[in-house]
Amino acid sequence: MILPRTDHPGEFLVFRTTARRRVLALALAVLGTTSLAACTTGPGQDGNRPRASAAPADPAARPDLQRFYGQKLGWRPCGDVQCASLTVPMDYARPGDGRTFVLPLARAATAVEGKRLGSLVLNPGGPGESGVKLVEDGVAEDLGRGVRERFDVVSFDPRGVGRSTPALTCLTGNRAEDEEAAVDEAPLLPRTDAERTAALAGARAQAAACRKASGPLLPHVGTEDAARDLDVLRAALGERRLTYVGWSYGTSLGTSYAEQFPRRVRAMVLDGAVDPSLDWRQRVLGQSAGFRDAVEEYAASCADVVGEGCPGASPEEIRALIDRLLERTRREPLPVDGSEDGLDAAGLVGALSMSMYTPEAQWEGLSEALRAADDGDGTRLAALAAGDEEAPDADADAEEDAPDASDVPEDNSEAALIAVNCLDVPHPRDPRAYWDALAPAREAAGDYGTSGVTSELVCEDWPAGTQRPHRVDAAGVPPVLVVGTTGDPATPYDEAVSLARQFPGGMLLSFDAPGHTGYGRDACVDRKVEAYLVSLTKVRPGTRCPS
């Protein structure tokens, strides 16, 4: 996609990592079109994280891990970039049992001879997003010349994700089971016993399909293990210390790495922060309110961003249109070309939420889709809800526009999203905890809140993980740079403020704008991130980049 730099009207940044936004969007509990859960934290009262599974001070010195830490990467040409693979143990408690993950790597070797500082490792988020695709899609060109000249840009598909071997899937191969696991999403607010029973049954069917298809992998795809893989990668790259940028979920991965290997961090940028001290319910409420507020901001600021293309002449008209469509889709789905089901209210909430990530790139398409929906056609909104980069032309033939199945790359992001999130944080086992959360969620964020709660149900019947809500424990880590966007709907700004305070010497860079994350969207943010990555220049307290 092409994103306009918000501080230089007319200047555009070619940011090709379109899948990042799509998968990050799917990770949000507010999306009513899928039964996905942002299970980023878990229940617990003491705020302490169990340390029994923490990595030893120097795992590379363990005899049973030396073969992994001693790997030499065999880089080979792979289109416009270079490819390699990294082998890591499936179970770090039993690294000699023969079970492994093989993680694909991609590198854009951009460092200039004489200027090279090392490798910059990126994670685009998700969980479930392919880092290999991030590099293949040209992310190095979007990082700025100063970063490119000094770093080779590297990323990877985390364990279970994308092209890793083995990879997660929730498809059992049994058509009946897979159809049962793909039942329609629950109503925005399941009120009756029948509606709640159906919502719970659908979530449990999806969880059961994932267990059947990927059962042996599920205990081993959590963020703590992925962070240990990141340290194996650091060693294989020949780096004494890690230089890292993580967006959204990538901040969770980076935080886990900093906690386990604080003295192996050279520089770390965490953009779109996830606060590990929040439990599942706090996370849902904050995130849902963020999306509700972002849609309100769309109504208020549409004219400034879209101009005459807005679906109403005033903020009040836009709000009235959205309310009208919500009521209409509650009664009956809007027709969608090529679909028997149409677009219901949950799909509408999904489309609105998906369109809040990069206003400068998405609000025009959303405006067109809302106008079409008001005329009775939900096709464009359905495309946005599904994560398509652009809504299809309403006059186009849906059959002609549909891609051939053989041209669609295999994508297991949904399965990885569920598996990683639900493993990272065990959710309540009693369904009543979710029903009890509905009223507070509705009060805090309306339809976005209740949709968020029901989307968490898939984690109700999942293998328990070990993590609990906790404050960052990373004594000895150098100053970490946290980037927070004030209008971020997916990772609310308050979480960035909190995460920066939890890191010893943590620094906060505030980006005063709507949308998700800042690095790669704004020249001011880019300059300060680059200065930190290259020269370790600290960001002063209170530093802000205006929109």
Coordinates of C-alpha atoms in Angstrom, one line a residue:
M1 CA 0.0 0.0 0.0
I2 CA 1.0 3.6 -0.3
L3 CA 0.9 5.7 2.9
P4 CA 1.1 9.5 2.8
R5 CA 3.6 10.9 5.3
T6 CA 1.3 12.8 7.6
D7 CA 3.7 15.7 8.2
H8 CA 4.4 16.3 4.5
P9 CA 1.2 16.5 2.5
G10 CA 1.7 15.0 -1.0
E11 CA 4.9 13.1 0.0
F12 CA 4.3 9.3 0.0
L13 CA 6.0 6.4 1.6
V14 CA 5.8 3.1 -0.2
F15 CA 5.1 0.7 2.5
R16 CA 4.6 -2.7 1.0
T17 CA 3.9 -4.7 4.1
T18 CA 0.2 -4.8 3.6
A19 CA -0.3 -8.2 5.2
R20 CA 1.0 -6.7 8.5
R21 CA -2.0 -4.5 8.9
R22 CA -4.4 -7.3 7.8
V23 CA -3.1 -9.8 10.3
L24 CA -2.8 -7.3 13.1
A25 CA -6.4 -6.5 12.5
L26 CA -7.5 -10.1 12.7
A27 CA -5.7 -10.3 16.0
L28 CA -8.2 -7.9 17.6
A29 CA -11.0 -9.2 19.7
V30 CA -13.3 -6.6 18.4
L31 CA -13.6 -8.1 15.0
G32 CA -17.0 -9.8 14.8
T33 CA -16.5 -11.5 11.5
T34 CA -14.2 -14.2 13.0
S35 CA -13.9 -16.0 16.2
L36 CA -10.4 -14.8 16.9
A37 CA -9.1 -13.7 20.3
A38 CA -6.5 -11.2 21.3
C39 CA -5.4 -13.4 24.3
T40 CA -2.4 -11.2 25.1
T41 CA -2.6 -11.6 28.8
G42 CA -4.1 -13.9 31.4
P43 CA -5.8 -14.1 34.7
G44 CA -3.9 -13.7 37.9
Q45 CA -4.1 -11.7 41.1
D46 CA -0.5 -11.2 42.2
G47 CA 0.9 -9.6 39.1
N48 CA 3.9 -11.9 39.1
R49 CA 5.1 -14.1 36.3
P50 CA 6.3 -17.6 37.1
R51 CA 10.0 -17.7 36.4
A52 CA 10.5 -21.5 36.4
S53 CA 10.6 -21.7 32.6
A54 CA 12.8 -18.7 32.2
A55 CA 16.0 -19.1 30.1
P56 CA 19.3 -19.6 31.9
A57 CA 21.8 -16.8 31.9
D58 CA 23.7 -18.3 29.0
P59 CA 21.8 -21.0 27.2
A60 CA 24.4 -21.1 24.5
A61 CA 26.7 -22.7 27.0
R62 CA 24.3 -25.6 27.6
P63 CA 25.7 -28.7 25.9
D64 CA 22.3 -29.8 24.7
L65 CA 21.7 -26.4 23.0
Q66 CA 25.2 -25.9 21.5
R67 CA 24.2 -27.4 18.1
F68 CA 21.5 -24.9 17.7
Y69 CA 23.5 -21.9 18.8
G70 CA 26.4 -23.0 16.7
Q71 CA 24.5 -23.0 13.4
K72 CA 26.0 -21.3 10.3
L73 CA 23.4 -19.8 8.1
G74 CA 23.6 -20.7 4.4
W75 CA 22.2 -17.6 2.6
R76 CA 21.2 -18.2 -1.0
P77 CA 19.6 -15.9 -3.6
C78 CA 15.8 -15.9 -3.3
G79 CA 14.2 -13.4 -5.8
D80 CA 15.3 -9.9 -4.8
V81 CA 16.4 -11.0 -1.3
Q82 CA 18.4 -13.8 0.3
C83 CA 16.9 -16.8 2.1
A84 CA 18.1 -19.3 4.7
S85 CA 16.7 -21.5 7.4
L86 CA 17.2 -21.8 11.2
T87 CA 16.6 -25.0 13.2
V88 CA 15.4 -24.6 16.8
P89 CA 14.2 -27.2 19.3
M90 CA 10.5 -27.7 19.6
D91 CA 10.8 -28.1 23.4
Y92 CA 13.6 -26.1 25.1
A93 CA 13.2 -28.3 28.1
R94 CA 14.1 -31.4 26.0
P95 CA 16.2 -30.0 23.1
G96 CA 17.7 -33.4 22.4
D97 CA 14.5 -35.3 21.7
G98 CA 14.8 -34.8 18.0
R99 CA 11.7 -32.6 17.5
T100 CA 12.5 -29.3 15.9
F101 CA 11.0 -26.3 14.1
V102 CA 12.8 -25.2 10.9
L103 CA 12.2 -21.4 10.6
P104 CA 12.6 -19.7 7.2
L105 CA 14.6 -16.5 7.1
A106 CA 14.8 -13.7 4.7
R107 CA 17.5 -11.0 4.5
A108 CA 17.8 -7.8 2.5
A109 CA 21.6 -7.3 2.6
T110 CA 21.5 -3.5 2.4
A111 CA 24.4 -2.5 4.6
V112 CA 27.2 -0.5 2.9
E113 CA 30.7 -1.7 3.3
G114 CA 32.5 0.4 5.9
K115 CA 29.2 1.6 7.4
R116 CA 27.7 -1.8 8.5
L117 CA 26.7 -2.0 12.2
G118 CA 25.1 -5.5 11.9
S119 CA 21.7 -7.0 11.4
L120 CA 18.3 -5.4 12.2
V121 CA 15.7 -8.1 13.0
L122 CA 12.1 -7.2 12.5
N123 CA 8.8 -8.8 13.6
P124 CA 5.6 -7.5 11.9
G125 CA 3.2 -8.7 14.6
G126 CA 0.1 -10.8 14.4
P127 CA 0.8 -13.2 16.0
G128 CA 0.8 -15.2 12.8
E129 CA 2.4 -12.7 10.5
S130 CA 5.1 -13.8 8.1
G131 CA 8.4 -12.0 8.6
V132 CA 9.7 -13.6 5.4
K133 CA 6.9 -12.0 3.4
L134 CA 7.7 -8.7 5.1
V135 CA 11.2 -8.7 3.7
E136 CA 10.2 -10.1 0.4
D137 CA 7.6 -7.4 0.0
G138 CA 10.3 -4.7 0.3
V139 CA 10.2 -3.5 3.8
A140 CA 13.9 -2.6 3.7
E141 CA 13.1 0.2 1.2
D142 CA 10.7 1.7 3.7
L143 CA 13.0 2.0 6.6
G144 CA 15.1 5.0 5.4
R145 CA 18.5 5.2 3.9
G146 CA 20.3 5.7 7.2
V147 CA 19.0 2.4 8.5
R148 CA 19.5 0.5 5.3
E149 CA 23.1 1.6 4.9
R150 CA 24.1 0.4 8.3
F151 CA 22.0 -2.8 8.7
D152 CA 21.1 -5.9 6.8
V153 CA 17.4 -6.2 7.3
V154 CA 16.3 -9.7 8.5
S155 CA 13.1 -11.3 9.5
F156 CA 11.7 -14.8 10.0
D157 CA 8.5 -16.8 10.2
P158 CA 8.1 -17.7 13.9
R159 CA 7.6 -21.3 15.0
G160 CA 4.4 -22.7 13.6
V161 CA 3.8 -19.6 11.4
G162 CA 3.8 -19.3 7.6
R163 CA 6.4 -21.4 6.0
S164 CA 7.9 -22.8 9.2
T165 CA 8.1 -26.6 9.4
P166 CA 6.0 -27.9 10.9
A167 CA 3.3 -25.2 10.6
L168 CA 0.0 -24.7 12.5
T169 CA -3.4 -25.4 10.9
C170 CA -6.9 -25.6 12.2
L171 CA -8.1 -27.5 9.1
T172 CA -8.6 -31.2 9.9
G173 CA -9.2 -32.3 6.4
N174 CA -12.7 -33.5 7.4
R175 CA -15.1 -31.2 5.6
A176 CA -17.9 -31.6 8.1
E177 CA -15.7 -30.8 11.0
D178 CA -14.1 -27.8 9.3
E179 CA -17.5 -26.4 8.3
E180 CA -18.7 -26.8 11.9
A181 CA -15.6 -24.9 13.1
A182 CA -16.3 -22.1 10.7
V183 CA -19.8 -21.4 11.9
D184 CA -21.1 -17.8 11.8
E185 CA -20.0 -15.4 14.4
A186 CA -22.1 -14.8 17.5
P187 CA -24.5 -11.8 17.6
L188 CA -22.8 -8.6 18.8
L189 CA -24.6 -9.1 22.1
P190 CA -25.8 -12.7 22.8
R191 CA -28.6 -12.2 25.2
T192 CA -30.6 -15.4 25.3
D193 CA -29.5 -18.8 26.5
A194 CA -29.9 -20.1 22.9
E195 CA -27.6 -17.4 21.5
R196 CA -25.0 -17.9 24.2
T197 CA -25.1 -21.7 23.8
A198 CA -24.6 -21.3 20.0
A199 CA -21.7 -18.9 20.5
L200 CA -20.0 -21.2 22.9
A201 CA -20.5 -24.2 20.7
G202 CA -19.0 -22.4 17.7
A203 CA -15.9 -21.3 19.7
R204 CA -15.4 -24.8 21.1
A205 CA -15.8 -26.4 17.7
Q206 CA -13.1 -24.1 16.3
A207 CA -10.8 -24.9 19.3
A208 CA -11.4 -28.6 18.8
A209 CA -10.5 -28.4 15.1
C210 CA -7.2 -26.7 16.0
R211 CA -6.4 -29.3 18.6
K212 CA -7.1 -32.1 16.2
A213 CA -5.1 -30.6 13.4
S214 CA -2.1 -29.2 15.3
G215 CA -2.3 -30.8 18.8
P216 CA 1.4 -31.8 19.2
L217 CA 2.5 -28.3 18.3
L218 CA 0.1 -26.3 20.5
P219 CA 2.2 -26.4 23.7
H220 CA 5.3 -25.1 21.9
V221 CA 4.2 -22.0 20.0
G222 CA 4.1 -19.5 22.8
T223 CA 5.9 -16.2 22.8
E224 CA 8.5 -17.2 25.5
D225 CA 9.7 -20.0 23.2
A226 CA 9.6 -17.7 20.2
A227 CA 11.8 -15.2 22.1
R228 CA 14.3 -18.0 22.7
D229 CA 14.3 -18.7 19.0
L230 CA 15.1 -15.1 18.5
D231 CA 18.2 -15.5 20.6
V232 CA 19.3 -18.5 18.5
L233 CA 18.8 -16.3 15.5
R234 CA 20.9 -13.6 17.0
A235 CA 23.8 -16.0 17.5
A236 CA 23.4 -17.5 14.0
L237 CA 23.6 -14.0 12.6
G238 CA 26.9 -13.5 14.4
E239 CA 25.6 -10.7 16.5
R240 CA 26.8 -10.2 20.1
R241 CA 23.7 -8.2 20.9
L242 CA 20.3 -7.9 19.2
T243 CA 19.0 -4.9 17.3
Y244 CA 15.2 -5.3 17.0
V245 CA 12.0 -3.6 15.8
G246 CA 8.7 -5.1 16.7
W247 CA 5.2 -3.8 15.7
S248 CA 2.1 -4.6 17.8
Y249 CA 2.3 -8.2 18.8
G250 CA 6.0 -7.9 17.9
T251 CA 6.3 -5.7 21.1
S252 CA 5.2 -8.7 23.1
L253 CA 7.9 -10.8 21.5
G254 CA 10.5 -8.1 22.1
T255 CA 9.4 -7.6 25.7
S256 CA 9.8 -11.4 26.3
Y257 CA 13.2 -11.3 24.7
A258 CA 14.3 -8.4 26.9
E259 CA 13.1 -10.2 30.0
Q260 CA 14.9 -13.4 29.2
F261 CA 18.1 -11.9 27.7
P262 CA 18.3 -8.3 28.9
R263 CA 22.1 -8.0 28.4
R264 CA 21.9 -9.2 24.9
V265 CA 19.9 -6.2 23.7
R266 CA 21.7 -3.5 21.7
A267 CA 18.7 -1.5 20.7
M268 CA 15.0 -2.4 20.8
V269 CA 12.0 -0.4 19.3
L270 CA 8.6 -1.5 20.4
D271 CA 5.9 0.2 18.3
G272 CA 2.2 -0.2 19.1
A273 CA 2.8 -1.6 22.6
V274 CA 1.1 -4.4 24.4
D275 CA 1.1 -4.0 28.1
P276 CA 1.9 -7.4 29.8
S277 CA 0.4 -6.3 33.1
L278 CA -3.2 -6.3 31.8
D279 CA -5.5 -9.3 32.1
W280 CA -7.7 -10.5 29.3
R281 CA -10.7 -8.5 30.3
Q282 CA -8.8 -5.2 30.8
R283 CA -7.3 -5.8 27.4
V284 CA -10.6 -6.3 25.7
L285 CA -12.2 -3.3 27.3
G286 CA -9.3 -1.0 26.4
Q287 CA -9.0 -2.2 22.9
S288 CA -12.7 -2.1 22.2
A289 CA -13.0 1.4 23.5
G290 CA -10.0 2.3 21.3
F291 CA -11.9 1.1 18.2
R292 CA -15.1 2.9 19.2
D293 CA -13.2 6.1 19.7
A294 CA -11.4 5.6 16.4
V295 CA -14.7 5.3 14.5
E296 CA -15.9 8.5 16.3
E297 CA -12.7 10.2 15.1
Y298 CA -13.4 9.0 11.6
A299 CA -16.8 10.8 11.7
A300 CA -15.2 13.9 13.2
S301 CA -12.2 14.1 10.9
C302 CA -13.4 12.5 7.7
A303 CA -13.6 15.8 5.9
D304 CA -10.0 16.7 6.8
V305 CA -8.7 13.4 5.4
V306 CA -11.1 12.4 2.7
G307 CA -12.6 15.7 1.7
E308 CA -15.8 15.6 -0.4
G309 CA -15.7 11.8 -0.6
C310 CA -17.1 11.5 3.0
P311 CA -20.4 9.7 3.3
G312 CA -22.0 12.6 5.1
A313 CA -21.8 16.4 5.0
S314 CA -21.1 16.6 8.8
P315 CA -19.9 14.4 11.6
E316 CA -23.5 14.0 12.7
E317 CA -24.6 12.7 9.3
I318 CA -21.7 10.2 9.3
R319 CA -22.6 8.9 12.8
A320 CA -26.3 8.7 11.8
L321 CA -25.4 6.7 8.8
I322 CA -23.3 4.2 10.8
D323 CA -26.0 3.9 13.4
R324 CA -28.6 3.4 10.7
L325 CA -26.5 0.6 9.1
L326 CA -26.0 -1.1 12.4
E327 CA -29.7 -1.3 13.1
R328 CA -30.4 -2.4 9.5
T329 CA -27.8 -5.2 9.6
R330 CA -29.1 -6.4 13.0
R331 CA -32.5 -7.0 11.4
E332 CA -31.3 -8.5 8.1
P333 CA -27.8 -8.8 6.4
L334 CA -27.0 -6.6 3.5
P335 CA -26.6 -8.4 0.2
V336 CA -23.0 -9.1 -0.9
D337 CA -22.0 -10.1 -4.4
G338 CA -21.1 -13.8 -4.5
S339 CA -22.3 -14.5 -1.0
E340 CA -25.4 -16.2 0.3
D341 CA -24.9 -14.9 3.8
G342 CA -24.5 -11.2 3.2
L343 CA -23.1 -8.7 5.7
D344 CA -24.5 -8.7 9.2
A345 CA -23.9 -6.3 12.1
A346 CA -20.8 -8.2 13.2
G347 CA -19.4 -7.9 9.7
L348 CA -20.1 -4.2 9.7
V349 CA -18.3 -3.7 13.0
G350 CA -15.4 -5.7 11.6
A351 CA -15.3 -3.5 8.5
L352 CA -15.3 -0.4 10.5
S353 CA -12.5 -1.7 12.8
M354 CA -10.3 -2.9 10.0
S355 CA -10.4 0.5 8.5
M356 CA -9.0 2.3 11.5
Y357 CA -5.4 1.3 11.1
T358 CA -4.1 3.8 8.6
P359 CA -6.7 6.5 8.1
E360 CA -4.7 8.3 5.4
A361 CA -4.8 5.1 3.3
Q362 CA -8.1 3.5 4.3
W363 CA -10.7 6.1 5.1
E364 CA -11.5 7.0 1.5
G365 CA -12.3 3.3 0.7
L366 CA -14.4 3.0 3.9
S367 CA -16.3 6.1 2.9
E368 CA -17.1 4.7 -0.5
A369 CA -18.1 1.4 1.1
L370 CA -20.5 3.1 3.5
R371 CA -22.2 5.0 0.8
A372 CA -22.7 1.8 -1.2
A373 CA -24.1 0.1 1.9
D374 CA -26.5 2.9 2.5
D375 CA -27.7 2.2 -1.0
G376 CA -28.2 -1.4 -0.1
D377 CA -25.0 -3.1 -1.3
G378 CA -22.7 -4.6 1.4
T379 CA -20.1 -5.9 -1.0
R380 CA -17.4 -3.3 -0.4
L381 CA -17.9 -3.4 3.4
A382 CA -17.7 -7.2 3.3
A383 CA -14.3 -7.0 1.5
L384 CA -13.0 -4.6 4.1
A385 CA -14.2 -6.9 6.9
A386 CA -12.3 -9.8 5.3
G387 CA -9.1 -7.8 5.3
D388 CA -8.9 -7.0 1.6
E389 CA -6.6 -4.1 0.9
E390 CA -9.1 -2.3 -1.3
A391 CA -12.9 -2.7 -1.6
P392 CA -13.9 -4.1 -5.0
D393 CA -15.6 -1.9 -7.6
A394 CA -19.3 -2.4 -7.0
D395 CA -19.9 -2.6 -10.7
A396 CA -17.2 -5.3 -11.3
D397 CA -18.1 -8.9 -11.9
A398 CA -17.4 -10.7 -8.7
E399 CA -16.6 -13.9 -10.5
E400 CA -14.0 -12.2 -12.7
D401 CA -12.4 -10.5 -9.8
A402 CA -12.0 -13.6 -7.7
P403 CA -8.5 -15.0 -7.7
D404 CA -7.8 -18.5 -8.9
A405 CA -7.3 -20.8 -5.8
S406 CA -3.9 -21.9 -7.2
D407 CA -2.7 -18.3 -7.1
V408 CA -3.5 -17.7 -3.4
P409 CA -0.5 -18.4 -1.2
E410 CA -1.0 -20.7 1.7
D411 CA -1.7 -18.6 4.8
N412 CA -2.1 -20.1 8.3
S413 CA -2.2 -16.7 10.1
E414 CA -5.6 -17.4 11.6
A415 CA -4.6 -20.7 13.1
A416 CA -1.3 -19.2 14.4
L417 CA -3.2 -16.2 15.8
I418 CA -5.5 -18.4 17.9
A419 CA -2.8 -20.9 19.0
V420 CA -0.3 -18.3 20.1
N421 CA -2.7 -16.0 21.8
C422 CA -4.6 -18.7 23.7
L423 CA -1.4 -20.4 24.8
D424 CA 0.2 -17.3 25.9
V425 CA -2.6 -16.5 28.3
P426 CA -5.0 -19.0 29.8
H427 CA -8.5 -17.6 29.8
P428 CA -11.4 -18.4 32.2
R429 CA -12.7 -21.9 31.9
D430 CA -16.2 -21.0 33.1
P431 CA -18.3 -19.4 30.3
R432 CA -20.1 -17.3 32.9
A433 CA -16.9 -15.1 33.1
Y434 CA -17.5 -14.1 29.5
W435 CA -21.2 -13.5 30.0
D436 CA -20.4 -11.4 33.1
A437 CA -18.0 -9.3 31.1
L438 CA -20.7 -8.4 28.5
A439 CA -22.4 -5.6 30.4
P440 CA -19.2 -3.8 31.4
A441 CA -17.9 -4.1 27.8
R442 CA -21.2 -2.7 26.4
E443 CA -21.0 0.2 28.8
A444 CA -17.3 0.9 28.0
A445 CA -17.4 0.4 24.2
G446 CA -20.9 -0.5 22.9
D447 CA -21.0 -3.0 20.1
Y448 CA -17.2 -3.0 19.9
G449 CA -17.0 -4.2 23.5
T450 CA -19.5 -7.0 23.3
S451 CA -18.1 -8.3 20.1
G452 CA -14.7 -8.2 21.7
V453 CA -15.8 -10.4 24.6
T454 CA -17.5 -13.0 22.5
S455 CA -14.4 -13.2 20.3
E456 CA -12.4 -14.3 23.3
L457 CA -14.6 -17.5 23.7
V458 CA -12.3 -19.6 21.5
C459 CA -9.6 -19.4 24.3
E460 CA -12.1 -20.8 26.9
D461 CA -11.5 -24.4 25.9
W462 CA -7.7 -24.3 25.2
P463 CA -4.6 -25.9 26.7
A464 CA -3.4 -23.8 29.6
G465 CA -0.3 -21.6 29.3
T466 CA 2.1 -20.5 32.0
Q467 CA 2.1 -16.7 31.7
R468 CA 0.2 -14.4 34.0
P469 CA -0.2 -10.6 33.9
H470 CA 3.0 -9.1 35.2
R471 CA 5.1 -6.0 35.1
V472 CA 8.3 -6.1 33.0
D473 CA 11.2 -7.8 34.7
A474 CA 14.3 -6.9 32.6
A475 CA 17.0 -5.6 34.9
G476 CA 20.1 -4.8 33.0
V477 CA 18.5 -4.1 29.6
P478 CA 19.7 -0.9 27.9
P479 CA 17.1 1.9 27.2
V480 CA 14.2 0.6 25.1
L481 CA 12.3 2.9 22.8
V482 CA 8.5 2.5 22.9
V483 CA 6.5 4.3 20.2
G484 CA 2.9 5.1 21.1
T485 CA 0.3 6.6 18.7
T486 CA -2.2 8.6 20.6
G487 CA -5.2 7.5 18.5
D488 CA -4.1 3.9 18.2
P489 CA -7.2 1.7 18.3
A490 CA -5.5 -1.7 18.4
T491 CA -2.9 -1.0 21.0
P492 CA -4.2 2.0 23.0
Y493 CA -1.7 4.8 23.8
D494 CA -2.0 4.2 27.5
E495 CA -0.4 0.8 27.0
A496 CA 2.7 2.4 25.4
V497 CA 2.9 4.9 28.3
S498 CA 2.7 2.0 30.8
L499 CA 5.2 -0.2 29.0
A500 CA 7.8 2.5 28.7
R501 CA 7.6 3.1 32.4
Q502 CA 8.0 -0.6 33.2
F503 CA 11.3 -0.8 31.4
P504 CA 14.3 0.4 33.3
G505 CA 15.4 3.5 31.4
G506 CA 12.5 3.1 29.0
M507 CA 11.8 5.9 26.6
L508 CA 8.4 7.0 25.1
L509 CA 8.1 8.6 21.7
S510 CA 4.5 9.9 21.2
F511 CA 2.9 10.2 17.8
D512 CA -0.1 12.5 17.9
A513 CA -2.3 10.9 15.2
P514 CA -5.0 8.4 14.7
G515 CA -4.1 4.9 13.4
H516 CA -2.1 1.9 14.4
T517 CA 1.7 2.3 15.1
G518 CA 4.0 5.1 14.0
Y519 CA 7.3 3.9 12.5
G520 CA 6.9 3.8 8.8
R521 CA 3.9 6.2 8.7
D522 CA 5.5 9.5 9.8
A523 CA 8.8 11.2 8.9
C524 CA 9.3 12.7 12.4
V525 CA 8.9 9.3 14.0
D526 CA 11.1 7.7 11.4
R527 CA 14.0 10.2 12.1
K528 CA 14.0 9.6 15.8
V529 CA 13.7 5.8 15.5
E530 CA 16.6 5.9 13.0
A531 CA 18.8 8.0 15.2
Y532 CA 18.2 5.6 18.0
L533 CA 18.8 2.4 16.0
V534 CA 22.0 3.8 14.3
S535 CA 23.6 5.9 17.0
L536 CA 21.6 4.9 20.2
T537 CA 20.5 8.5 20.5
K538 CA 18.1 8.7 23.4
V539 CA 14.7 10.2 23.1
R540 CA 14.0 12.8 25.7
P541 CA 11.0 12.5 28.1
G542 CA 8.0 14.2 26.6
T543 CA 9.1 14.0 23.0
R544 CA 6.2 14.1 20.6
C545 CA 5.8 14.0 16.8
P546 CA 2.7 16.0 15.7
S547 CA 0.5 14.7 13.0

